[in-house]
PDB file of C-alpha atoms in Angstrom:
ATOM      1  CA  UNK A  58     104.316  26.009  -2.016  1.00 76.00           C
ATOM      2  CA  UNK A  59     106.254  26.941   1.267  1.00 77.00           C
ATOM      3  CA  UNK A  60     106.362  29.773   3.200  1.00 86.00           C
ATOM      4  CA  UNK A  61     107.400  33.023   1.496  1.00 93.00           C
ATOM      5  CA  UNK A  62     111.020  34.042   2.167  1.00 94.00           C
ATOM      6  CA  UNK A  63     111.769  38.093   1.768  1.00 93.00           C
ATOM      7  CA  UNK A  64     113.807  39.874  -1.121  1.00 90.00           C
ATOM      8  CA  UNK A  65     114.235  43.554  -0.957  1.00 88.00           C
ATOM      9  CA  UNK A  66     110.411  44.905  -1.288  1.00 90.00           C
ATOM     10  CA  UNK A  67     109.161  41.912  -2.804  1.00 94.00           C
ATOM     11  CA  UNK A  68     109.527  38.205  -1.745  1.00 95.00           C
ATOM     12  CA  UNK A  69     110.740  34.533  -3.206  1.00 96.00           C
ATOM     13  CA  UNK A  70     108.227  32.090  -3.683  1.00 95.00           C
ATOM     14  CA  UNK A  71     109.186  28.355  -3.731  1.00 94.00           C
ATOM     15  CA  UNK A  72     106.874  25.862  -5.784  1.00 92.00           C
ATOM     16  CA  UNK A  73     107.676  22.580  -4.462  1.00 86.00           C
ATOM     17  CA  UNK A  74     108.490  19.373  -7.139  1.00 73.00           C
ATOM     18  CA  UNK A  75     106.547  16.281  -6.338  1.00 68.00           C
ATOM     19  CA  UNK A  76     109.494  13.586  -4.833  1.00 72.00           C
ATOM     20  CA  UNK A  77     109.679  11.002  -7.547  1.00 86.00           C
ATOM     21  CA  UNK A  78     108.772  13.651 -10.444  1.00 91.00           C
ATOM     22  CA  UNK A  79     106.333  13.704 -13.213  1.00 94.00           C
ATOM     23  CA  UNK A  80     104.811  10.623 -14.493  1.00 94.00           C
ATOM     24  CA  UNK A  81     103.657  10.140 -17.909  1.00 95.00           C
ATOM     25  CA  UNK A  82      99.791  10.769 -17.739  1.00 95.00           C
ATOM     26  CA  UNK A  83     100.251  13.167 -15.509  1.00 95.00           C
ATOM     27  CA  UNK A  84      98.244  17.255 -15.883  1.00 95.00           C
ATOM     28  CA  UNK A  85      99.461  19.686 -14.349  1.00 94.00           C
ATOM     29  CA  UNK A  86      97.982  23.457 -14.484  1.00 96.00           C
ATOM     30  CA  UNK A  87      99.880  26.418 -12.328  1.00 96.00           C
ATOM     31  CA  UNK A  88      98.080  29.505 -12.214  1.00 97.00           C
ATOM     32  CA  UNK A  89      99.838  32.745 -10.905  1.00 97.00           C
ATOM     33  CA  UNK A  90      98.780  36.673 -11.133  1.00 98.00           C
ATOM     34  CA  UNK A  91     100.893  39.027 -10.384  1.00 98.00           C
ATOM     35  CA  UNK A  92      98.951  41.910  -8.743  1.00 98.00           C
ATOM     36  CA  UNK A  93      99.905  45.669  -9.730  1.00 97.00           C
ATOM     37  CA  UNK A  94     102.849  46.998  -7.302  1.00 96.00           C
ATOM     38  CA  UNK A  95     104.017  42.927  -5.985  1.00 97.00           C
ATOM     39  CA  UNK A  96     107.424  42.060  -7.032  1.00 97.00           C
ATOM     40  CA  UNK A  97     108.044  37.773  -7.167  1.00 97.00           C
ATOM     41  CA  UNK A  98     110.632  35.731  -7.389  1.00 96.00           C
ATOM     42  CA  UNK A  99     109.258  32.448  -8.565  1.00 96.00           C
ATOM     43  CA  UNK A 100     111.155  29.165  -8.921  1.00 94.00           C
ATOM     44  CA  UNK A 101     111.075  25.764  -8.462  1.00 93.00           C
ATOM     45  CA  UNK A 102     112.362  23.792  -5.161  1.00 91.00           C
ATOM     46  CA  UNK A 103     114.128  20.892  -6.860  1.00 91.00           C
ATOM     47  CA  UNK A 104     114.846  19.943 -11.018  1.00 93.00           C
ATOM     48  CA  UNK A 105     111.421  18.744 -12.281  1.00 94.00           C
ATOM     49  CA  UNK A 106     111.552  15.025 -13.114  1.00 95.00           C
ATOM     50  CA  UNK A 107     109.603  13.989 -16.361  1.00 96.00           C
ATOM     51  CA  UNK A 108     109.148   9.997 -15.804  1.00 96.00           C
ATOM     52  CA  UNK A 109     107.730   7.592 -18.116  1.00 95.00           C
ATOM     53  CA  UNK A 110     104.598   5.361 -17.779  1.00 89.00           C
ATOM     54  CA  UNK A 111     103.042   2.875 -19.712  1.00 82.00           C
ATOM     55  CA  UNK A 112     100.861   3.009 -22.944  1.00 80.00           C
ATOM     56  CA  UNK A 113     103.719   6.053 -23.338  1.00 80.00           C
ATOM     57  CA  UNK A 114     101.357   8.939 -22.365  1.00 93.00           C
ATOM     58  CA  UNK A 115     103.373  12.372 -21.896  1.00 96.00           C
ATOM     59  CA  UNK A 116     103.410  14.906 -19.270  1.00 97.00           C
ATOM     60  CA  UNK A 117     101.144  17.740 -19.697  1.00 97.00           C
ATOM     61  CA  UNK A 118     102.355  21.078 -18.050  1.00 97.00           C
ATOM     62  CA  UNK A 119     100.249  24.051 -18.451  1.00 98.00           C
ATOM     63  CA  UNK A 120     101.578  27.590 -16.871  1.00 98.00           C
ATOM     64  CA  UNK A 121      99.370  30.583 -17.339  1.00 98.00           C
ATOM     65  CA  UNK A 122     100.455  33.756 -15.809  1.00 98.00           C
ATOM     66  CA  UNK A 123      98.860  37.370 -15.486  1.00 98.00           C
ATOM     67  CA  UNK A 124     101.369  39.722 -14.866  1.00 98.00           C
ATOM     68  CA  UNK A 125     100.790  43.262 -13.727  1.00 98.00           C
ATOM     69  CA  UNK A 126     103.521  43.712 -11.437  1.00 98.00           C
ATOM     70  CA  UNK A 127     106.999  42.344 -11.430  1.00 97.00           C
ATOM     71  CA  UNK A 128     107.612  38.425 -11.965  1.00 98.00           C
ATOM     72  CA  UNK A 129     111.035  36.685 -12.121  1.00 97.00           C
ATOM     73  CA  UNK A 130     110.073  33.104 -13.285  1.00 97.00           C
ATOM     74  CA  UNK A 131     113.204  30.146 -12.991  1.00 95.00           C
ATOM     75  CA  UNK A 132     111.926  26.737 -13.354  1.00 94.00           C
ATOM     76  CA  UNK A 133     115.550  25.635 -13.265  1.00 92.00           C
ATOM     77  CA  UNK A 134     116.340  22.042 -14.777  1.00 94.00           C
ATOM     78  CA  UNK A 135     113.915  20.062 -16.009  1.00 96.00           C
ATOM     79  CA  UNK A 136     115.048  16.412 -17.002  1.00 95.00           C
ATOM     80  CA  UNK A 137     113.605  13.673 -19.198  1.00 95.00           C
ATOM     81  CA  UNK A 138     114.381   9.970 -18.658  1.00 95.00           C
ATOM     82  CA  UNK A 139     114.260   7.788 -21.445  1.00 94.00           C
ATOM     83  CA  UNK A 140     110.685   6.964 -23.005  1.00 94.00           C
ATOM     84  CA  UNK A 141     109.239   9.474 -21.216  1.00 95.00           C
ATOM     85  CA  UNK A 142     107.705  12.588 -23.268  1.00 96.00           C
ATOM     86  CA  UNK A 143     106.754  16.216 -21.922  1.00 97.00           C
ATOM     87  CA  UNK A 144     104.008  18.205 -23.191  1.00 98.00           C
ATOM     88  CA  UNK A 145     104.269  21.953 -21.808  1.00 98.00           C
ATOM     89  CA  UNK A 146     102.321  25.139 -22.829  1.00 98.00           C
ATOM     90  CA  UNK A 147     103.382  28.389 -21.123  1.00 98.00           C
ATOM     91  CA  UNK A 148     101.417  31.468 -21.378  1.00 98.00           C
ATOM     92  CA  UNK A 149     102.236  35.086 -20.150  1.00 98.00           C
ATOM     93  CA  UNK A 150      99.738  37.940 -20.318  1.00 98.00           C
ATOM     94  CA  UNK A 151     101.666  41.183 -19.593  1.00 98.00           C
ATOM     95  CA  UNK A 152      99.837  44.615 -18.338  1.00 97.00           C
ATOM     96  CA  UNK A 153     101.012  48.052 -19.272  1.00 95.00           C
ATOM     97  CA  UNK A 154     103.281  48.098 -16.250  1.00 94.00           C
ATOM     98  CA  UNK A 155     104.503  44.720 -15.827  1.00 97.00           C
ATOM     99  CA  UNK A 156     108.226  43.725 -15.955  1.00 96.00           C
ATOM    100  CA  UNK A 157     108.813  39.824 -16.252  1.00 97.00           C
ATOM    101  CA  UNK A 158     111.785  37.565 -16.742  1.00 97.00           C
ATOM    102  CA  UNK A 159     112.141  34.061 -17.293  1.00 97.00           C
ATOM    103  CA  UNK A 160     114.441  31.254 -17.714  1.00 96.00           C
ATOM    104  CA  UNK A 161     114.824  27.161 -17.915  1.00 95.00           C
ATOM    105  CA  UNK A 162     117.285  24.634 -18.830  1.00 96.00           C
ATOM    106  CA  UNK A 163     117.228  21.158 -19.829  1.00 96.00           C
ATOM    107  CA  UNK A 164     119.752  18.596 -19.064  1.00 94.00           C
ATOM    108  CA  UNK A 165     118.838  16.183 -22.069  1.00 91.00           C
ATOM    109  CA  UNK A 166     118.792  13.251 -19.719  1.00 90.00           C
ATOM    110  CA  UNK A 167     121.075  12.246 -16.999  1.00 89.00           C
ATOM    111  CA  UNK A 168     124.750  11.979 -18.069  1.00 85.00           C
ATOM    112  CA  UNK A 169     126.434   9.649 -15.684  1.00 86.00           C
ATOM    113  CA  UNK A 170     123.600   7.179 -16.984  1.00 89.00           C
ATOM    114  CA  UNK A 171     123.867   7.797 -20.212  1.00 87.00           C
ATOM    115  CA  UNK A 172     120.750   8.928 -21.091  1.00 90.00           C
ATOM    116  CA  UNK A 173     121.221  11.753 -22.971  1.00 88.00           C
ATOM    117  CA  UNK A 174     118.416  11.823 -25.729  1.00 88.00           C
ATOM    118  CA  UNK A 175     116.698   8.804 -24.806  1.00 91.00           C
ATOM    119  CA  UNK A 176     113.674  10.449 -24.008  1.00 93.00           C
ATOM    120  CA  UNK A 177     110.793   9.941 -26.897  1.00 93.00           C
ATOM    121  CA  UNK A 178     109.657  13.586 -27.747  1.00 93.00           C
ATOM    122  CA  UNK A 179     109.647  17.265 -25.957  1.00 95.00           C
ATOM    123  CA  UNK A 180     107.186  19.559 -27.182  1.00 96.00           C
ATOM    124  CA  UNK A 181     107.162  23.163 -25.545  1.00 97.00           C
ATOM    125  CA  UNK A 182     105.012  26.130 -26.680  1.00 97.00           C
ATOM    126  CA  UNK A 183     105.465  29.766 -24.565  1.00 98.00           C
ATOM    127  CA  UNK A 184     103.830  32.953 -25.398  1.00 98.00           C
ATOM    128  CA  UNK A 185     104.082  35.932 -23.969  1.00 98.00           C
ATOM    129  CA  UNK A 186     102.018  38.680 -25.104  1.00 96.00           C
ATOM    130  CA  UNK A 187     100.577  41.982 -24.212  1.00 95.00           C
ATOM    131  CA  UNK A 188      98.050  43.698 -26.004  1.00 90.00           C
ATOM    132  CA  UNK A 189      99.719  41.776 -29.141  1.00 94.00           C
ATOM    133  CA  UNK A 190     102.503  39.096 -29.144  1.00 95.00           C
ATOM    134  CA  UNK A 191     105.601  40.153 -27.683  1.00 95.00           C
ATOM    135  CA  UNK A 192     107.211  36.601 -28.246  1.00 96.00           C
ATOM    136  CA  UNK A 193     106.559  32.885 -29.421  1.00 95.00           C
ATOM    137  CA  UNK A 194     108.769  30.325 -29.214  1.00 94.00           C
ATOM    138  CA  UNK A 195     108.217  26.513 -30.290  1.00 94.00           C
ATOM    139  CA  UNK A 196     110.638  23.587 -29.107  1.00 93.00           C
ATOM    140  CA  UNK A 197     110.675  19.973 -30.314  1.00 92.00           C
ATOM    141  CA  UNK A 198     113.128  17.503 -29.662  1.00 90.00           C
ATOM    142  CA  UNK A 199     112.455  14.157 -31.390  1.00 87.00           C
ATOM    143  CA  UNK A 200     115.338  12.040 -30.642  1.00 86.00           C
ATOM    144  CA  UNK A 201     113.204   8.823 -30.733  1.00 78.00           C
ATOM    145  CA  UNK A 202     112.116   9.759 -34.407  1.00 76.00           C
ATOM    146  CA  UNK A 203     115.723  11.541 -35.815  1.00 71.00           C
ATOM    147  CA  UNK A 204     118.537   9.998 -33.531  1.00 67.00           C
ATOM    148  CA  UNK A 205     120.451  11.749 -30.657  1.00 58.00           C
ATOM    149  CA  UNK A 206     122.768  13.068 -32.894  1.00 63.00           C
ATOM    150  CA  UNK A 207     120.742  14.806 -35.558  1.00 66.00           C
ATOM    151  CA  UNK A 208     121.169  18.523 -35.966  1.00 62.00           C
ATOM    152  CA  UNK A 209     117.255  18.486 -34.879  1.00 63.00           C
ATOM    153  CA  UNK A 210     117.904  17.194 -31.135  1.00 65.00           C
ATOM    154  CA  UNK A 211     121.132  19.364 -30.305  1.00 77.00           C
ATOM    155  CA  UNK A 212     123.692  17.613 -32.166  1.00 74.00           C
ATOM    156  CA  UNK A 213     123.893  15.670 -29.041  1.00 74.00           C
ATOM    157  CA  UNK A 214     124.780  18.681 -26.490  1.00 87.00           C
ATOM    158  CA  UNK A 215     122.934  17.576 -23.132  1.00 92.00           C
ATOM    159  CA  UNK A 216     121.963  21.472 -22.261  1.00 95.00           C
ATOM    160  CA  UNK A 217     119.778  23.862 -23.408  1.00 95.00           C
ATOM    161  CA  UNK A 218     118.986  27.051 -21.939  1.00 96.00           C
ATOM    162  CA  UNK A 219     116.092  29.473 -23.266  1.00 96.00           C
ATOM    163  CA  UNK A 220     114.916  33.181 -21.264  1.00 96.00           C
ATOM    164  CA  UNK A 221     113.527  36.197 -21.979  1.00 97.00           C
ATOM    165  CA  UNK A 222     112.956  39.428 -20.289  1.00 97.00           C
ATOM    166  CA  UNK A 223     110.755  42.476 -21.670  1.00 95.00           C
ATOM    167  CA  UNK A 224     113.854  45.314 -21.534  1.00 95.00           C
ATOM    168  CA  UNK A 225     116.023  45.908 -24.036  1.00 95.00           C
ATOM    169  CA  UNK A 226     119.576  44.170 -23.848  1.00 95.00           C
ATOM    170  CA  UNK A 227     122.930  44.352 -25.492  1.00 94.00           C
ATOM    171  CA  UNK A 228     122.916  41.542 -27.497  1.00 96.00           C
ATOM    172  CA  UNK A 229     126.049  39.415 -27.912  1.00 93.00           C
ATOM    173  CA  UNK A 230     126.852  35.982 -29.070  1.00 96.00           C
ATOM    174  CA  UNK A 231     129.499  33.502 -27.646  1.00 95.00           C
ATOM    175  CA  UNK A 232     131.228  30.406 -28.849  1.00 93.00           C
ATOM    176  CA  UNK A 233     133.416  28.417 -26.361  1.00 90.00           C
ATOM    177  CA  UNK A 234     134.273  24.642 -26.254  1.00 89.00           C
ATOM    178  CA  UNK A 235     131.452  24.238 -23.907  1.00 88.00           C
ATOM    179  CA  UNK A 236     128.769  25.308 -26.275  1.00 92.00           C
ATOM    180  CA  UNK A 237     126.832  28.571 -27.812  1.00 95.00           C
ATOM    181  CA  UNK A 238     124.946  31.201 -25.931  1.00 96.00           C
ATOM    182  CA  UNK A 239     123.412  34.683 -27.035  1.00 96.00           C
ATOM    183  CA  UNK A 240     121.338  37.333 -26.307  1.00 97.00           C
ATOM    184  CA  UNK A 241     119.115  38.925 -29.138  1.00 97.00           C
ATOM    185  CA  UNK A 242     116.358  41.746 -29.447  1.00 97.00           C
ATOM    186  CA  UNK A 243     112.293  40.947 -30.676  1.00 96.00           C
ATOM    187  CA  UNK A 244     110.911  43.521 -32.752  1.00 95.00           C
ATOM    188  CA  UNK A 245     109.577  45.424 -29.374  1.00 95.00           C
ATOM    189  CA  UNK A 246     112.498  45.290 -28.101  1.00 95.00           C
ATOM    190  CA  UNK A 247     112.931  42.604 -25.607  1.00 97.00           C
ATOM    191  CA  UNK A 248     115.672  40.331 -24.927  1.00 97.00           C
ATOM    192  CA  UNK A 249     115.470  36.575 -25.387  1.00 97.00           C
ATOM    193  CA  UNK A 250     118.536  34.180 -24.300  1.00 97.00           C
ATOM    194  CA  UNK A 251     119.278  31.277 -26.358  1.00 96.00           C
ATOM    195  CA  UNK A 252     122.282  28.117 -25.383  1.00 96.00           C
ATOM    196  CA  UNK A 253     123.304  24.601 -26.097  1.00 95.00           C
ATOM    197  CA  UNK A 254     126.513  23.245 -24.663  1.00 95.00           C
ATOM    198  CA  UNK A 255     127.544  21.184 -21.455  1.00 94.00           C
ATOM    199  CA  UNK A 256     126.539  22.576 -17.871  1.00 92.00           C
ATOM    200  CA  UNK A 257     128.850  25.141 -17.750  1.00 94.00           C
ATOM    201  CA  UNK A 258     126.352  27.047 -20.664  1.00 95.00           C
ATOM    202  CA  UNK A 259     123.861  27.173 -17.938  1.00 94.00           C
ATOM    203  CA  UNK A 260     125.930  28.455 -15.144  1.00 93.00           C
ATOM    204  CA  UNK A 261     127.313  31.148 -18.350  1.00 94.00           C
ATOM    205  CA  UNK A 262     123.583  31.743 -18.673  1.00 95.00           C
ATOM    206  CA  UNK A 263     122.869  32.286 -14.631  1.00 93.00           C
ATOM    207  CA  UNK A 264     125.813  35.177 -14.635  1.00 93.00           C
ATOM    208  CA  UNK A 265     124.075  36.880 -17.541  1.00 94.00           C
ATOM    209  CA  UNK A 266     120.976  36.919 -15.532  1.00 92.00           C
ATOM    210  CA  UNK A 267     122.678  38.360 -12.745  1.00 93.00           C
ATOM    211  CA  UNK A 268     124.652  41.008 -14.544  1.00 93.00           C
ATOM    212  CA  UNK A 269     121.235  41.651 -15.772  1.00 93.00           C
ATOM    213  CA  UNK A 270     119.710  42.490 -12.519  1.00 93.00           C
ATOM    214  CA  UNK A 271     122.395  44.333 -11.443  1.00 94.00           C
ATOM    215  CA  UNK A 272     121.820  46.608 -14.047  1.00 93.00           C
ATOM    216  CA  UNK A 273     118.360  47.118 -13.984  1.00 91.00           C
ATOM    217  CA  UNK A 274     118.939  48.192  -9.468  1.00 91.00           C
ATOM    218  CA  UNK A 275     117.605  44.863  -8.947  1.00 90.00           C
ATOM    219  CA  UNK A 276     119.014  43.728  -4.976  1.00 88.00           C
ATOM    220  CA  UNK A 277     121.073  40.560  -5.520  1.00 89.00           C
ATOM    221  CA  UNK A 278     119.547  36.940  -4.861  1.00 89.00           C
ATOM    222  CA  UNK A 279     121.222  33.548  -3.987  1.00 88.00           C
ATOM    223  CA  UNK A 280     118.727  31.782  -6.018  1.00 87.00           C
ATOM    224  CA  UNK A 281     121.161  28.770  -4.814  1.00 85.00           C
ATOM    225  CA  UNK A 282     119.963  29.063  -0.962  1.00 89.00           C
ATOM    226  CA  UNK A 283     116.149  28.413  -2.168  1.00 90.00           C
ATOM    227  CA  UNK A 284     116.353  26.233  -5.218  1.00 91.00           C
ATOM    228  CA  UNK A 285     118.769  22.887  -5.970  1.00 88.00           C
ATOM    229  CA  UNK A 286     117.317  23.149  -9.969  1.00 87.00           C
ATOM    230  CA  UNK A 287     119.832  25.497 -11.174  1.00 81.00           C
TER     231      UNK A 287
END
């Protein structure tokens, strides 16, 4: 992690991506608590890299965060090559007080290489909970097992974009020759963002965020100047 850089009363906090990227076989763990009355802005440097390795072993990504303050979570990109396979668990424990946000994206392998869907399996598991579950979401993407093109790996879009925030949004659903994207409401009232398409779905997806924060009196951030993942 590098040095912290300021943002209104809180600050933005860099975790840095390993240069080649993940290798199959590779365990990763990231801890993070957010104490009561700190306000985060936590994303990663560069797009994370899942690489394959012999005898086919995934990546294993585990993200457990405590959250009694105010957390803004972007991961930005994260991009299989083929054969390789990602494992990744992400779990958020919300207090009373606690206001969190997150986002990814996945570019489905890297286009001018034609690699979209090549990779063998991604399996991703996030919960975020408070005193009971607020939200839990399952991803797999088989294309090794189904085909790139079966309605179970996209239908062969090469982005996919998935968020959530615990305040109530308008939701709203969109369908443009680039892809889908909406916004809809959990049972407690949290938002969750949902899109498949080409990249302009996750730049659509990065202006929702930031018409978001704009009208929650959040102070605007060029998440641009600290991250090249989104």
């Amino acid at each position: 992690m590098l040095r912290p850089f300021p943002y209104g009363e809180g600050l933005v906090l860099q975790l840095l991506t390993l240069g080649p990227g993940l290798m199959g076989g590779d365990q990763v763990e990231i801890r993070v608590h957010v104490a009561p009355g700190a306000k985060v802005i936590l994303l990663n440097q560069s797009a994370t890299k899942v690489l394959p390795a012999r005898g086919y072993r995934p990546v294993v990504q585990r993200l457990l965060f405590r959250v009694e303050g105010f957390l803004e979570y972007y991961p930005g990109l994260t991009i299989p090559y083929p054969a390789s396979a990602l494992d990744q668990r992400m779990e958020v424990s919300l207090g009373t007080e606690a206001s969190f946000s997150w986002m990814e994206m996945y570019a489905l392998g890297r286009l001018a290489r034609g690699e979209v869907g090549k990779f063998k399996w991604i399996r991703a598991r996030t919960a975020i909970f408070g005193q009971v579950p607020f939200y839990m979401d399952a991803l797999e993407l088989l294309p090794e097992e189904l085909g790139p093109n079966h309605p179970g790996v996209l239908e062969g879009h090469p982005y996919l974009v998935c968020g959530f925030w615990n305040w109530e949004s308008h939701p709203f659903f969109e369908e443009t020759e680039n892809g889908l994207l909406g916004v809809g409401l959990t049972a407690f009232r949290h938002s969750f963002l949902r899109g498949i398409g080409n990249k302009e779905v996750t730049q659509r997806a990065l202006k929702i965020w930031s018409q978001e924060r704009a009208l929650r009196g959040l102070p605007a951030v060029d998440v641009m100047r600290y991250s090249s993942a989104l």
